[in-house]
Short mmCIF file of C-alpha atoms in Angstrom, two decimals:
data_model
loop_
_atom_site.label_atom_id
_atom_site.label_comp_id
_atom_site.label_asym_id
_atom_site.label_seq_id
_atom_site.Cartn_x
_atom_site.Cartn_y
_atom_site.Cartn_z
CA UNK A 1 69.19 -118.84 -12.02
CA UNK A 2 66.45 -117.17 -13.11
CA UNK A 3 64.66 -114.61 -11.41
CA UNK A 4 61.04 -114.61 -9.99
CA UNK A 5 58.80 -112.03 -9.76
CA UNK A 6 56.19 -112.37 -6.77
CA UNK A 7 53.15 -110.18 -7.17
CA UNK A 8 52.52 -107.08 -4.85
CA UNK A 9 49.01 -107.91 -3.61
CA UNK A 10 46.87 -104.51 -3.52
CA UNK A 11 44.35 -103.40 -0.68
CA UNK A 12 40.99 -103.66 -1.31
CA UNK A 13 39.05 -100.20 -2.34
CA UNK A 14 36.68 -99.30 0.64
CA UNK A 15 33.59 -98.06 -0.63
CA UNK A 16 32.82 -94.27 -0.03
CA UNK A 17 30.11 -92.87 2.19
CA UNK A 18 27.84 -90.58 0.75
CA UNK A 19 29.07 -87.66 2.56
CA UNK A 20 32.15 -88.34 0.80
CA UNK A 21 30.80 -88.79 -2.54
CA UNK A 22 28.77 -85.58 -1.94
CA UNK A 23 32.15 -83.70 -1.15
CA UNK A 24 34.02 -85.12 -4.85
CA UNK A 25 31.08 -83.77 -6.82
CA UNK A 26 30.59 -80.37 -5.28
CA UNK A 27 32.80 -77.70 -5.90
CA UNK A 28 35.51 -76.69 -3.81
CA UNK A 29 34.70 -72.95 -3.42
CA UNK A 30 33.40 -71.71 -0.01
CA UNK A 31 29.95 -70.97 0.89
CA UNK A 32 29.61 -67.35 0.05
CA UNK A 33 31.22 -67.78 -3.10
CA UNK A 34 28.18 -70.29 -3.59
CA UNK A 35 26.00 -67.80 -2.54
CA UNK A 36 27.30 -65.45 -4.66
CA UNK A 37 27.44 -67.28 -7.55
CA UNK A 38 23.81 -68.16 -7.57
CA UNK A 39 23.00 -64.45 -7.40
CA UNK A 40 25.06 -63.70 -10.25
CA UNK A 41 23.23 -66.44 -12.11
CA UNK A 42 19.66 -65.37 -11.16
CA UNK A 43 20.47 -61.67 -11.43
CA UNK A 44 19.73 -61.71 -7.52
CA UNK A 45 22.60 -59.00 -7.18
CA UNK A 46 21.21 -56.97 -9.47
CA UNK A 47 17.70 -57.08 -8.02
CA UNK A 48 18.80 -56.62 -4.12
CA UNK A 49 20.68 -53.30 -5.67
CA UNK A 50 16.65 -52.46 -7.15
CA UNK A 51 15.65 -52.89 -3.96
CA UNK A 52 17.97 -50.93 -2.04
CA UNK A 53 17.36 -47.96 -4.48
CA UNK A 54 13.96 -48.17 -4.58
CA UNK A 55 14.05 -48.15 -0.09
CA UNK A 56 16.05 -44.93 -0.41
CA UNK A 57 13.57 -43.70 -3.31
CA UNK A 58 10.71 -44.87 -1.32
CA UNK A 59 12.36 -43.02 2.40
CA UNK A 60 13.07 -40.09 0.48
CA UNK A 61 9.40 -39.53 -0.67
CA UNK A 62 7.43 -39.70 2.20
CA UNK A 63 10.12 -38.28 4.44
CA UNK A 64 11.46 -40.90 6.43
CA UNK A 65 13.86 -38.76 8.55
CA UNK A 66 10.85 -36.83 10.11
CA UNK A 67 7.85 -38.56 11.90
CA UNK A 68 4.49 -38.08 9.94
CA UNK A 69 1.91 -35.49 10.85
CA UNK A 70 -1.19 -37.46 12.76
CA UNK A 71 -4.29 -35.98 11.61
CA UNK A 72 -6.39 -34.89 9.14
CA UNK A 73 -9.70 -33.03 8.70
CA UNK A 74 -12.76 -34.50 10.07
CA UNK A 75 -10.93 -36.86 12.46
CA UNK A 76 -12.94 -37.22 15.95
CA UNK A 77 -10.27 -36.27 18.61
CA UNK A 78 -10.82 -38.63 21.48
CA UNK A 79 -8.34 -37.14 24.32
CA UNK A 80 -7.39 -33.40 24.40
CA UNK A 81 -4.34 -31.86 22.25
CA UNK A 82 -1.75 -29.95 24.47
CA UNK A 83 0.58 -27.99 23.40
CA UNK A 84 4.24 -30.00 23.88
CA UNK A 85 6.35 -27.09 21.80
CA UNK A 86 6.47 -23.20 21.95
CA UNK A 87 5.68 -22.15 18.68
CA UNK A 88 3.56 -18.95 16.94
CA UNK A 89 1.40 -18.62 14.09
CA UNK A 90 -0.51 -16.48 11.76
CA UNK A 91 -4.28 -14.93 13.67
CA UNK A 92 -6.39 -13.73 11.17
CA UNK A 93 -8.45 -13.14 13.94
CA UNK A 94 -5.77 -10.94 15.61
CA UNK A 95 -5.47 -9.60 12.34
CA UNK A 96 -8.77 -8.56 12.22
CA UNK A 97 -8.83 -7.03 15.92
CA UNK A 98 -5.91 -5.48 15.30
CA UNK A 99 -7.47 -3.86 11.98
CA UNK A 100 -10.12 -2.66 13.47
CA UNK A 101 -7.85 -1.19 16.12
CA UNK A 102 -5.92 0.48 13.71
CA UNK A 103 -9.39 2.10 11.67
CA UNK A 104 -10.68 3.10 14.76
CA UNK A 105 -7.59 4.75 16.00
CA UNK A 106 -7.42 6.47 12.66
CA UNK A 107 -7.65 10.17 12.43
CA UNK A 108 -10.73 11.83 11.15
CA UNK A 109 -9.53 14.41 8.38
CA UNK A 110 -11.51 17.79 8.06
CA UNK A 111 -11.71 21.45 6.09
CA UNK A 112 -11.68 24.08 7.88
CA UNK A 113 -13.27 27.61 7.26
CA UNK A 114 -11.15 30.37 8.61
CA UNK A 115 -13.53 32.88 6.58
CA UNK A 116 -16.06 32.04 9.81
CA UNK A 117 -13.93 32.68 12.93
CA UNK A 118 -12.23 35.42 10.67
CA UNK A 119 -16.11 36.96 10.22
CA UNK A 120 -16.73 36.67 14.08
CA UNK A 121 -13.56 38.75 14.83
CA UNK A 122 -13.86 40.74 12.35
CA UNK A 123 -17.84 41.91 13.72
CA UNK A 124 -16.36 42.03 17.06
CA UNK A 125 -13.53 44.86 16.05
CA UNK A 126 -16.48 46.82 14.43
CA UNK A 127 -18.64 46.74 17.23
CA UNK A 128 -15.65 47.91 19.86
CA UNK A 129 -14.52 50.49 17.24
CA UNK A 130 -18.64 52.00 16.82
CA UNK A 131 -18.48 51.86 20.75
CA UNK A 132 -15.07 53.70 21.19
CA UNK A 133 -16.32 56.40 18.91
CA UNK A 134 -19.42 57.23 21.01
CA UNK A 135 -18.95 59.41 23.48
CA UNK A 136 -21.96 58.39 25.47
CA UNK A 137 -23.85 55.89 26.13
CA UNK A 138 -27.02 58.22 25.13
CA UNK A 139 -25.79 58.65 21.84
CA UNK A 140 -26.46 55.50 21.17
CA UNK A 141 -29.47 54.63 19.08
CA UNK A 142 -31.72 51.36 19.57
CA UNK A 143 -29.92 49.20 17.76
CA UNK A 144 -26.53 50.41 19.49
CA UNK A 145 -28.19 50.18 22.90
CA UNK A 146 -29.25 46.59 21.65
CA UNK A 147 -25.67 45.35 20.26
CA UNK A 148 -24.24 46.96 23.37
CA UNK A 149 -26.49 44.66 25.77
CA UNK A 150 -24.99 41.24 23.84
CA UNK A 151 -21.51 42.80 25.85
CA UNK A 152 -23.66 42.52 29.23
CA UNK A 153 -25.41 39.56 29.27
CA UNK A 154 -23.48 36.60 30.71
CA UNK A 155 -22.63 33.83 27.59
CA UNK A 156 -25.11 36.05 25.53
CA UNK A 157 -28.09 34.20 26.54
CA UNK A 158 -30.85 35.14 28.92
CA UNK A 159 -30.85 38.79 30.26
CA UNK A 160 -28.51 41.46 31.82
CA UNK A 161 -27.73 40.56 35.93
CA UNK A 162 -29.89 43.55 37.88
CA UNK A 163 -26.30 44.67 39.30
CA UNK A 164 -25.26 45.79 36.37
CA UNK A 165 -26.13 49.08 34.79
CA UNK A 166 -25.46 49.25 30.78
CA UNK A 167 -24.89 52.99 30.96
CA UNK A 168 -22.30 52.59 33.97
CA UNK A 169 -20.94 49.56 32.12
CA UNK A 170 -20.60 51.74 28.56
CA UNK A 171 -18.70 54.66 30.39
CA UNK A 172 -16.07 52.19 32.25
CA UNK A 173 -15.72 49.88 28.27
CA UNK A 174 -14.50 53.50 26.68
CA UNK A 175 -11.90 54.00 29.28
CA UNK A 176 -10.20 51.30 27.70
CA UNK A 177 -9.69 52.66 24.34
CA UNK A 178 -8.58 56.26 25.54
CA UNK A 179 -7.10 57.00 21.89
CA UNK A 180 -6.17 55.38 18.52
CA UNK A 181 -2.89 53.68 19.76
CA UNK A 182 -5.11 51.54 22.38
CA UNK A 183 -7.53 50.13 19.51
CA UNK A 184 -4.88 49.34 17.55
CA UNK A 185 -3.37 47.23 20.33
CA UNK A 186 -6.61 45.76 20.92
CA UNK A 187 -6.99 44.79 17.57
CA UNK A 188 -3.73 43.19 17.44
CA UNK A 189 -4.01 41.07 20.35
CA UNK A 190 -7.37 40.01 19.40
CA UNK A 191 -6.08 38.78 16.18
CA UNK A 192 -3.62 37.20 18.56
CA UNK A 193 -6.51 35.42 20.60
CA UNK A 194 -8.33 34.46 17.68
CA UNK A 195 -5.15 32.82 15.78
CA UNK A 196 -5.22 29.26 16.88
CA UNK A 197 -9.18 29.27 15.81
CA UNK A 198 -8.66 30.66 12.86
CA UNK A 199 -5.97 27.72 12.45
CA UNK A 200 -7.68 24.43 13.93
CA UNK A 201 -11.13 25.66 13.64
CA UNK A 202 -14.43 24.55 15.95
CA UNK A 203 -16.39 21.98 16.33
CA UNK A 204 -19.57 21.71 18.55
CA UNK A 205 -19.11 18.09 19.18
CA UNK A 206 -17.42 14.89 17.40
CA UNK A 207 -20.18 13.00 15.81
CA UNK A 208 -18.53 9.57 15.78
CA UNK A 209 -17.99 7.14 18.45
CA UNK A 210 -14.86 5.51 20.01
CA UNK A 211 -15.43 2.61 17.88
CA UNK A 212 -15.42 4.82 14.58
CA UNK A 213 -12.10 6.69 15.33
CA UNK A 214 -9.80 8.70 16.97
CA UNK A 215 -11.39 10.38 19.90
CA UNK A 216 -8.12 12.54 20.87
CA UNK A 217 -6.85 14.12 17.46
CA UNK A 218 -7.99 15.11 14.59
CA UNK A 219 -6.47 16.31 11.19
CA UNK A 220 -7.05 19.72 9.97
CA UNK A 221 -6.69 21.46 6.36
CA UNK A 222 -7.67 24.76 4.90
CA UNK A 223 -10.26 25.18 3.11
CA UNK A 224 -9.11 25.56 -0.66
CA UNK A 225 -6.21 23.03 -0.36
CA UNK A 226 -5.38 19.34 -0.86
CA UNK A 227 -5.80 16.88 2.55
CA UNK A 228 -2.28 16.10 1.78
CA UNK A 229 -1.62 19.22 3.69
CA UNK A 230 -3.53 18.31 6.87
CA UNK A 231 -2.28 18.66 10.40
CA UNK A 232 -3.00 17.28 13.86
CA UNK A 233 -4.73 18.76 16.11
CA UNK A 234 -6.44 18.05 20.07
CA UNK A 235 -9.77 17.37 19.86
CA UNK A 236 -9.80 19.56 22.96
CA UNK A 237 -8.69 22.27 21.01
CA UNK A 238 -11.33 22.48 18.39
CA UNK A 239 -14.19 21.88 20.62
CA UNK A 240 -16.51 24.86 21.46
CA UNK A 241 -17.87 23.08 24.83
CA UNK A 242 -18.59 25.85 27.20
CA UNK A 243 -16.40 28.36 25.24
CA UNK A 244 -13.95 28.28 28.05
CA UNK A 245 -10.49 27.90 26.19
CA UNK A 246 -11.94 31.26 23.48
CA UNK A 247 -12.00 33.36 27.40
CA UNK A 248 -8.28 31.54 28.32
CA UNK A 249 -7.10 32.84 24.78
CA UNK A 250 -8.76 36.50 25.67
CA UNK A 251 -7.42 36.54 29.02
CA UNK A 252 -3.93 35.49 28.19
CA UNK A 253 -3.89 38.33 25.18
CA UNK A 254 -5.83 41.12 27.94
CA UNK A 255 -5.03 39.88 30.94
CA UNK A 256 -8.50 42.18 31.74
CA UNK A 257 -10.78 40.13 33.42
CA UNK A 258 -14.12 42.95 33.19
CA UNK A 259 -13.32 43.34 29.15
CA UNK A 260 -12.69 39.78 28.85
CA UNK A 261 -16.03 38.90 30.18
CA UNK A 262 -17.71 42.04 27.70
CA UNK A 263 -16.05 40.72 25.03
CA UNK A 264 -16.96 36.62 25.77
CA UNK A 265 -20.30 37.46 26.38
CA UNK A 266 -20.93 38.65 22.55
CA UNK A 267 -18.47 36.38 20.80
CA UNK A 268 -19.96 33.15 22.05
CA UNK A 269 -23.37 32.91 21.01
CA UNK A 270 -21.81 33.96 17.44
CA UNK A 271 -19.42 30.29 17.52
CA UNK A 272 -22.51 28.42 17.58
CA UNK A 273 -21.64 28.05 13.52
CA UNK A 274 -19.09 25.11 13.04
CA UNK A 275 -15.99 25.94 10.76
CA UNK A 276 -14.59 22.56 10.92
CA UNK A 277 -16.62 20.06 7.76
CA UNK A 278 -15.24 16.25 7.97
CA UNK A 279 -13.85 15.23 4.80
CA UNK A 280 -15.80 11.84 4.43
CA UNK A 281 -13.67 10.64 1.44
CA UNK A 282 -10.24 11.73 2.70
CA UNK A 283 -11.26 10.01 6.22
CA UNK A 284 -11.89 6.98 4.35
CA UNK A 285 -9.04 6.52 2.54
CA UNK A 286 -7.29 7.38 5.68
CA UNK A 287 -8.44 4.42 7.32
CA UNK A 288 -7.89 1.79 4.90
CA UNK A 289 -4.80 3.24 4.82
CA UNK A 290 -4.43 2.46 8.65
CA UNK A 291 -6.06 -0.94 7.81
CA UNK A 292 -3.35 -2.15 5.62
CA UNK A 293 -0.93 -0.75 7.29
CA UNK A 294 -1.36 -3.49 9.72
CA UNK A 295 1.12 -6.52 9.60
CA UNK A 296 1.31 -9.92 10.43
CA UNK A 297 -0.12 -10.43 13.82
CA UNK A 298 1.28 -14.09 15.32
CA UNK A 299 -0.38 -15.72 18.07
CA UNK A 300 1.66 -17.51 20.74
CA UNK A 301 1.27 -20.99 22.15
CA UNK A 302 3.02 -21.87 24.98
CA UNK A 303 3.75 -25.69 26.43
CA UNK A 304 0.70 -27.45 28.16
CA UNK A 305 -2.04 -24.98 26.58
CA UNK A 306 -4.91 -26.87 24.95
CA UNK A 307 -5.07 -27.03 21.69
CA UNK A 308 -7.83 -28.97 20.58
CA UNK A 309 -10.80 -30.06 23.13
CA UNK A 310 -11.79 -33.38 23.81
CA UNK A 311 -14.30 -35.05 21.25
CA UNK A 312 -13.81 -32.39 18.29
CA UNK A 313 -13.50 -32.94 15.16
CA UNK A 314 -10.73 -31.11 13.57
CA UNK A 315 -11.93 -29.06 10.80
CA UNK A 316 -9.36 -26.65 8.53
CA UNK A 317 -8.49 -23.98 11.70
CA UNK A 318 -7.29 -26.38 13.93
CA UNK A 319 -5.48 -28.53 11.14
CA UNK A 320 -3.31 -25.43 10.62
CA UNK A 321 -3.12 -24.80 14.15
CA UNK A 322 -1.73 -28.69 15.04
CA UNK A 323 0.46 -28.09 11.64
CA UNK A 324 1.89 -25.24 13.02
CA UNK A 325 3.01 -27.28 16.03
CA UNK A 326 4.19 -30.00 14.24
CA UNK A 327 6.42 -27.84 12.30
CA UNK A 328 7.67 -25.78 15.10
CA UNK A 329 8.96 -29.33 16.37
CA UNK A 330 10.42 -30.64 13.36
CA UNK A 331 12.66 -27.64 13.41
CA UNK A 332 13.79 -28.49 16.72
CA UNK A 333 14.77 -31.80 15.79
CA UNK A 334 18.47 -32.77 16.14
CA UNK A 335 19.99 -33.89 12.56
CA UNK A 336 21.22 -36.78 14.63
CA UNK A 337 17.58 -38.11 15.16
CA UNK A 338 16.98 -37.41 11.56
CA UNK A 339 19.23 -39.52 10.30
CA UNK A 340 19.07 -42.25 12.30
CA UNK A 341 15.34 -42.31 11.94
CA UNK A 342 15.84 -42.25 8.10
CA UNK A 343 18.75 -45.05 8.15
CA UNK A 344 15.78 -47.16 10.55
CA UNK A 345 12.60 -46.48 7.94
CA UNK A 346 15.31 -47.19 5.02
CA UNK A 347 16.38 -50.31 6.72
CA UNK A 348 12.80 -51.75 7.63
CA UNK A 349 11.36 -51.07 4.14
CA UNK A 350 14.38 -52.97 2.70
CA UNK A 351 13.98 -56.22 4.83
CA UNK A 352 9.95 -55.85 4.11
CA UNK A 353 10.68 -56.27 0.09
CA UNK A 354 13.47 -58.14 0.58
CA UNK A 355 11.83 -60.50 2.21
CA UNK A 356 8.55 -60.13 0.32
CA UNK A 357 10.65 -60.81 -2.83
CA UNK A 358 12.97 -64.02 -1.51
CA UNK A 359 8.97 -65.11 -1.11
CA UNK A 360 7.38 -64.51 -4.37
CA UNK A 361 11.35 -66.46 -6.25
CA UNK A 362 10.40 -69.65 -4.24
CA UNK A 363 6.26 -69.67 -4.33
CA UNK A 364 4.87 -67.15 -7.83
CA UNK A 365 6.50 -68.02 -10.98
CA UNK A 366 4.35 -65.63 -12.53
CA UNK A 367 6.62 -62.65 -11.73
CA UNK A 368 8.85 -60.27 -13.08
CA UNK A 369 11.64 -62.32 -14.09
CA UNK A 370 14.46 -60.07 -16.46
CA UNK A 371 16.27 -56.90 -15.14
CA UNK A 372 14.23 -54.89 -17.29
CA UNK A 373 10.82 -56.37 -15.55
CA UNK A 374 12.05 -55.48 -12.65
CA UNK A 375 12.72 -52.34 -13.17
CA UNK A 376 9.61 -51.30 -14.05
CA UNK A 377 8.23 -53.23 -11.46
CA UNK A 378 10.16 -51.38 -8.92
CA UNK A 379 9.19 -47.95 -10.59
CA UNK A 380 5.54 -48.58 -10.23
CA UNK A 381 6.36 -48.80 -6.76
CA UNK A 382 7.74 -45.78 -6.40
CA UNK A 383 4.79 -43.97 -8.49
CA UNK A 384 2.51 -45.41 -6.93
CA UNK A 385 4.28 -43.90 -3.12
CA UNK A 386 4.66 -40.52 -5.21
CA UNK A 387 1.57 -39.96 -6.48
CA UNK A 388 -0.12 -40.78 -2.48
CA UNK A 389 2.55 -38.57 -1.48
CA UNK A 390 1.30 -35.93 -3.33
CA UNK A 391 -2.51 -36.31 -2.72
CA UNK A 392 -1.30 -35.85 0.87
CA UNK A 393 -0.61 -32.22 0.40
CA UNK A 394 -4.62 -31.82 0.35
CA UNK A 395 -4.69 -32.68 4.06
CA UNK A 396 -8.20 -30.42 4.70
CA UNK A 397 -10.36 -32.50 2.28
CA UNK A 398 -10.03 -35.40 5.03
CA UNK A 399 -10.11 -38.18 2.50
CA UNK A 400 -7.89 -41.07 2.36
CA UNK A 401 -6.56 -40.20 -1.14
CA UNK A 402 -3.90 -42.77 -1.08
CA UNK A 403 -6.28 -45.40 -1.95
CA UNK A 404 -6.22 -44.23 -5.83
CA UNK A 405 -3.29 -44.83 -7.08
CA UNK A 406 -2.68 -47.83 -4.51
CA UNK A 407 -5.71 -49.53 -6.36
CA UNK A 408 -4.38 -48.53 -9.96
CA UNK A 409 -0.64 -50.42 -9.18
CA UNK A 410 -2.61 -53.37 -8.10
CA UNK A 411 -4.80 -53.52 -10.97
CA UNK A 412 -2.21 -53.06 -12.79
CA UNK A 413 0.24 -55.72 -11.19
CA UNK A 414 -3.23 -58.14 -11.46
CA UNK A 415 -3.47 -58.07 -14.96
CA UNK A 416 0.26 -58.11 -15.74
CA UNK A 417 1.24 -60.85 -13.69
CA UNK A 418 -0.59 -62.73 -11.03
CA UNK A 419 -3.59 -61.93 -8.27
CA UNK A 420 -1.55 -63.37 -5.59
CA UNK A 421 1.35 -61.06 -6.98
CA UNK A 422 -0.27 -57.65 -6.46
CA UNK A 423 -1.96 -58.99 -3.21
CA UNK A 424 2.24 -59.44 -1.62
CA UNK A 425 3.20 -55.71 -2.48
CA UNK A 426 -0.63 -54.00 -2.23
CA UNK A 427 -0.13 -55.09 1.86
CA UNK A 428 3.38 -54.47 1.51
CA UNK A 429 2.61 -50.51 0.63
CA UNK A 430 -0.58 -50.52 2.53
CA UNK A 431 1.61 -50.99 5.55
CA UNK A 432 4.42 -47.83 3.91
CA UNK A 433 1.84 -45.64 3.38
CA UNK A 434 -0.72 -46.20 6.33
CA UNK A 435 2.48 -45.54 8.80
CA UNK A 436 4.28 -42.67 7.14
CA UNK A 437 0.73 -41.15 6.44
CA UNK A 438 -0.92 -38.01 7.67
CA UNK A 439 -3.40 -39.17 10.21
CA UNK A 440 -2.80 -42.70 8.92
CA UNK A 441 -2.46 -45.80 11.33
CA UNK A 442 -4.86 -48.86 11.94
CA UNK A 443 -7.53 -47.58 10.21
CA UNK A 444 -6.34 -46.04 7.31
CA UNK A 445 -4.53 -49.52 7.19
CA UNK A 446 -7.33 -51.11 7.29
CA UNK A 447 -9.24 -49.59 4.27
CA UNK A 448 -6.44 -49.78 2.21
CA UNK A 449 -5.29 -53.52 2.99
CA UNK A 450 -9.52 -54.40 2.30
CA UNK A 451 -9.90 -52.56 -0.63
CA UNK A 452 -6.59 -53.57 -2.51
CA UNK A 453 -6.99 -57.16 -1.83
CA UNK A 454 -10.49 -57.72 -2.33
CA UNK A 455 -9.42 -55.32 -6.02
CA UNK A 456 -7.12 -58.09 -6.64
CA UNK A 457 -8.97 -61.07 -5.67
CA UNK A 458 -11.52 -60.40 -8.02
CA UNK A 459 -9.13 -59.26 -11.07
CA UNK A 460 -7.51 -62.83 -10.60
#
């Protein structure tokens, strides 16, 4: 018996949805090895790592760990500037005071002429030696009696007091000098009392003001020699006046009040000659040698002191004086806040071209396509922040320097590429450089977002 073969009946295919026919025909990696795939294929890795690198180069340039200084010249301040941080800077105006101070505190330099006060003594020995040799006053002839009445009249001025009789007076002067060994004691101590003239020398009267130089000491050289050799002396000591220190110096050598008096009364009138003769040169270079001898001269600014008044306008002074501030508080700052403030900038500038870019893939075709394009792309970027950077060193001029070589990258972009191309990235670093910018902010936004755009509009 043969045997029979009965047929298997299949089941009918079901037709598949199109979810399912979707999942046969795609490929079975996961999503971000998609992702990933599709940036290797566009080069989109290679241009995020541009972008990343030209952040950083971008952060680096216009500081991103510090916050920017907020004026410039010729900005109107609207509220008052107070002091927030201790800090000290440079007064030239100090340094001027203090210059001044420091001239006028300066020692006059003069010669002195012993030969004068040594003359005066001299006379004076002569005279007591004619007198001691007399042995009356009748012996005396007219010119004696005459030289003997300059002993009697008080300061040597006017004429003798009516109680005195010069004949009396003569008699009573020779009993001082009773032989040889008394004159030559005399002369000795006179030379004694005459010493720290003959030294420091006289002067009638200083004839320069407090405001020309020192009023308390002077400096003294010899006649003959160099004012390298110059000493101090008191003013007080060198000054004639009423002749009162030349009778201290004869009393202190005497100690003989009558003969001390005798012998005043004829040297005064003779000291009316001034030995002392101001050396204008050496005084000079004295002074300027006081003058820059003067250092740096810092003026202090304490917390809540105003700075700059309300409604000014800041010219160059009080541009260094708000830059001094600025840096006093940058050096305060913890590196902590530094680098999280430069991680922050870094991160916001890469989202803004990141961004910025992802737009100009889907919408411009006309773009910088090849790793090589964008490369140079990126680098005009970061010229273009460099070179605005560096204008901003000029802060005084109070222009908004940054426009120039804004306007040459998108000119340059315009031509290259596309209008609506450099008008993405000329607000993209209109925004960077308004807000890291010296005295930047809305307006300084403002002109450079205007003049950019309207640079590129009318390129295109």
């Amino acid at each position: 018996m043969s045997a029979i073969n009965i047929p298997v009946s299949t089941p009918p295919v079901q037709p598949k949805t199109r979810s399912e026919r979707v999942a046969l025909k795609s490929s079975p990696q996961g999503l971000f090895s998609r992702v990933f795939g599709d940036m290797k294929r566009n080069n989109a890795g290679t241009f995020f790592l541009f972008i990343c690198c030209t952040a950083i180069a971008v952060g680096v340039i216009v500081r991103a760990w510090d916050p920017p200084f907020e004026f410039r010249a010729n900005n109107v301040i609207d509220r008052a500037i107070v002091c927030n941080t201790a800090f000290s800077m440079p007064s030239p105006e100090g340094k001027r005071l203090a210059a001044d101070r420091a001239r006028a505190n300066a020692m006059h330099i003069f010669a002195n002429d012993q030969s004068i006060t040594v003359q005066i003594r001299e006379s004076l020995w002569n005279k007591i030696a004619e007198f001691a040799n007399a042995n009356s006053y009748d012996e005396l002839d007219a010119a004696g009696k005459d030289a003997w009445n300059m002993f009697l009249r008080p300061g040597g001025k006017g004429d003798i007091p009516p109680d005195v009789d010069p004949k009396a007076a003569f008699q009573t002067f020779r009993t001082f000098f009773k032989d040889d060994i008394t004159l030559d004691l005399l002369n000795k101590r006179l030379r004694q009392a005459f010493t720290p003239f003959e030294l420091h020398g006289t002067l009638q009267a200083l004839k320069f003001g407090a405001a020309q130089g020192n009023q308390e000491q002077i400096l003294v050289y010899q006649k003959g020699k160099m004012p390298d050799s110059a000493v101090p002396f008191k003013v007080s000591e060198v000054l004639i006046r009423d002749g009162s220190r030349i009778k201290e110096a004869l009393q202190r050598e005497l100690n003989n009040p009558v003969l001390v008096e005798q012998l005043f009364n004829w040297i005064y009138p003779k000291w009316n000659d001034e030995t002392l003769t101001e050396d204008q040169s050496a005084t000079a270079d004295a002074q300027k040698k006081a003058e820059n001898s003067v250092g740096e001269v810092r003026a202090e600014y304490v917390p809540g002191q105003i700075l700059v008044e309300d409604d000014e306008v800041l010219n160059p002074p009080r541009i260094f004086l708000l830059k001094a501030e600025y840096k006093a508080f940058l050096a305060k700052r913890l590196k902590s806040d530094q680098v999280l403030r430069f991680h922050s900038v870094i991160l916001i500038i890469i989202t803004l071209f990141t961004v910025s870019w992802g737009f100009v893939q889907r919408m411009e075709r006309r773009r910088p396509k090849t790793v090589r394009a964008f490369a140079g792309f990126a680098f005009g970027i970061v010229l273009t922040v460099a070179v605005a950077e560096f204008f901003r060193g000029f802060p005084l001029t109070g222009a908004e320097w940054e426009i120039l070589p804004l306007l040459l990258f998108t000119m340059t972009v315009s031509i290259i590429y596309s209008w609506e191309l450099a008008v993405i990235y000329s607000v993209l670093l209109s925004i960077i450089l308004a807000f890291t910018s010296s005295g930047g902010g809305d307006n300084l936004l403002i002109l450079l977002l205007g003049t950019s755009v309207t640079t590129a509009i009318q390129l295109g």
